[in-house]
Amino acid sequence: QVQLVQSGSELKKPGASVKVSCKASGYTFTSYAMNWVRQAPGQGLEWMGWINTNTANPTYAQGFTGRFVFFLDTSVSTAYLQISSLKAEDTAVYYCARGNYRPDYWGQGTLVTVSS
Amino acid sequence: QSALTQPASVSGSPGQSITISCIGTSSDIGGYNYVSWYRQHPGKAPKVMIYDVNTRPSGVSTRFSGSRSGNTASLTISGLQAEDEADYYCSSYTSSSTWVFGGGTKLTVL
């Protein structure tokens, strides 16, 4: 069965960096794009962008350029989200979601808390 | 790309039916069959309830149905049950090759 398993919660200080992983299993990793979605506390879902798992080419939504990086390790079927220069407003749950045109499987989410 | 428009809240009694609307544009909902609906319980990941406008994934109750008219998609839940109380989100693929979500609707089962 298809599974997306994300790394555990992170507590970081402002200015630090964080890397969130999303390990896929149960399907051919390169057959589907991987998307990232943010959910700030008490807020809705926000699409951050996607990465082409064949070419590793990322596309970032407005508001997620510069400090946000998507990358892959196809040898272990894993997608990564790295956020640098963390700010308090980056505190959120980050989800990976498989899909080319619409998300069908989601990871369980990774809570990133940014606090001094 | 602006978010899709959903009502902030809806409510219904057990056994009743409710409908949640999701208003977009011809560049998203009206232009593509890639409209999905998700249910999210507190502290949990979203779960796909409807995809491609009106298709139920395997295992999702037939009480859930989706439809679209023009630039507005709708999710109908019939025979409301206590477990249906959750947040519901719509999403659509867009002409910019992006995804866009609705702001979410809190469903309360009275």
GROMACS .gro file of N, CA and C in nm, chain A residues 35-41 43-49 62-64 67-68 81 83 87-96 106 110 112, chain B residues 40 89 101:
model
  111
   35ASN      N    1   0.440   1.701  -0.370
   35ASN     CA    2   0.401   1.836  -0.335
   35ASN      C    3   0.423   1.860  -0.186
   36TRP      N    4   0.435   1.985  -0.149
   36TRP     CA    5   0.447   2.024  -0.009
   36TRP      C    6   0.336   2.123   0.024
   37VAL      N    7   0.276   2.104   0.141
   37VAL     CA    8   0.163   2.184   0.185
   37VAL      C    9   0.189   2.230   0.328
   38ARG      N   10   0.163   2.355   0.357
   38ARG     CA   11   0.184   2.410   0.491
   38ARG      C   12   0.049   2.437   0.558
   39GLN      N   13   0.044   2.412   0.686
   39GLN     CA   14  -0.073   2.446   0.766
   39GLN      C   15  -0.027   2.513   0.895
   40ALA      N   16  -0.041   2.644   0.900
   40ALA     CA   17  -0.006   2.718   1.020
   40ALA      C   18  -0.109   2.689   1.129
   41PRO      N   19  -0.073   2.712   1.255
   41PRO     CA   20  -0.165   2.680   1.365
   41PRO      C   21  -0.302   2.746   1.348
   43GLN      N   22  -0.494   2.745   1.104
   43GLN     CA   23  -0.519   2.798   0.970
   43GLN      C   24  -0.547   2.686   0.870
   44GLY      N   25  -0.571   2.726   0.745
   44GLY     CA   26  -0.602   2.630   0.641
   44GLY      C   27  -0.478   2.576   0.573
   45LEU      N   28  -0.503   2.501   0.466
   45LEU     CA   29  -0.396   2.438   0.390
   45LEU      C   30  -0.344   2.535   0.284
   46GLU      N   31  -0.214   2.536   0.266
   46GLU     CA   32  -0.150   2.628   0.171
   46GLU      C   33  -0.049   2.549   0.088
   47TRP      N   34  -0.069   2.549  -0.042
   47TRP     CA   35   0.021   2.477  -0.131
   47TRP      C   36   0.152   2.552  -0.145
   48MET      N   37   0.263   2.483  -0.120
   48MET     CA   38   0.395   2.545  -0.124
   48MET      C   39   0.465   2.525  -0.257
   49GLY      N   40   0.427   2.419  -0.329
   49GLY     CA   41   0.492   2.390  -0.455
   49GLY      C   42   0.512   2.241  -0.472
   62GLN      N   43   0.407   3.122  -0.495
   62GLN     CA   44   0.436   3.257  -0.446
   62GLN      C   45   0.443   3.256  -0.295
   63GLY      N   46   0.543   3.320  -0.243
   63GLY     CA   47   0.560   3.326  -0.099
   63GLY      C   48   0.651   3.219  -0.043
   64PHE      N   49   0.694   3.129  -0.131
   64PHE     CA   50   0.781   3.020  -0.087
   64PHE      C   51   0.908   3.012  -0.172
   67ARG      N   52   1.390   3.096   0.073
   67ARG     CA   53   1.431   3.022   0.194
   67ARG      C   54   1.386   2.875   0.192
   68PHE      N   55   1.304   2.842   0.095
   68PHE     CA   56   1.247   2.707   0.088
   68PHE      C   57   1.309   2.630  -0.028
   81LEU      N   58   1.217   1.873   0.230
   81LEU     CA   59   1.189   2.016   0.235
   81LEU      C   60   1.290   2.077   0.332
   83ILE      N   61   1.411   2.441   0.503
   83ILE     CA   62   1.377   2.581   0.526
   83ILE      C   63   1.494   2.644   0.599
   87LYS      N   64   1.189   3.168   1.076
   87LYS     CA   65   1.121   3.277   1.146
   87LYS      C   66   1.007   3.218   1.228
   88ALA      N   67   0.961   3.294   1.325
   88ALA     CA   68   0.850   3.246   1.408
   88ALA      C   69   0.728   3.211   1.323
   89GLU      N   70   0.707   3.285   1.217
   89GLU     CA   71   0.590   3.261   1.132
   89GLU      C   72   0.601   3.135   1.046
   90ASP      N   73   0.717   3.068   1.050
   90ASP     CA   74   0.732   2.940   0.982
   90ASP      C   75   0.677   2.826   1.067
   91THR      N   76   0.640   2.855   1.191
   91THR     CA   77   0.582   2.753   1.276
   91THR      C   78   0.454   2.700   1.211
   92ALA      N   79   0.452   2.572   1.185
   92ALA     CA   80   0.341   2.511   1.111
   92ALA      C   81   0.361   2.361   1.104
   93VAL      N   82   0.257   2.294   1.057
   93VAL     CA   83   0.270   2.154   1.019
   93VAL      C   84   0.294   2.151   0.867
   94TYR      N   85   0.394   2.077   0.828
   94TYR     CA   86   0.428   2.065   0.687
   94TYR      C   87   0.394   1.923   0.641
   95TYR      N   88   0.318   1.914   0.532
   95TYR     CA   89   0.277   1.786   0.476
   95TYR      C   90   0.341   1.766   0.339
   96CYS      N   91   0.382   1.644   0.311
   96CYS     CA   92   0.409   1.607   0.173
   96CYS      C   93   0.284   1.539   0.120
  106TRP      N   94  -0.122   1.148   0.140
  106TRP     CA   95  -0.057   1.250   0.221
  106TRP      C   96   0.032   1.185   0.327
  110THR      N   97   0.458   1.700   0.962
  110THR     CA   98   0.571   1.727   1.052
  110THR      C   99   0.553   1.865   1.111
  112VAL      N  100   0.685   2.181   1.273
  112VAL     CA  101   0.807   2.260   1.292
  112VAL      C  102   0.771   2.379   1.378
  156GLN      N  103  -1.052   1.673   0.751
  156GLN     CA  104  -0.940   1.679   0.844
  156GLN      C  105  -0.993   1.687   0.987
  205TYR      N  106  -1.190   2.073   0.331
  205TYR     CA  107  -1.121   2.161   0.237
  205TYR      C  108  -1.145   2.112   0.095
  217PHE      N  109  -0.612   2.572  -0.268
  217PHE     CA  110  -0.704   2.517  -0.169
  217PHE      C  111  -0.809   2.620  -0.132
   0.00000   0.00000   0.00000
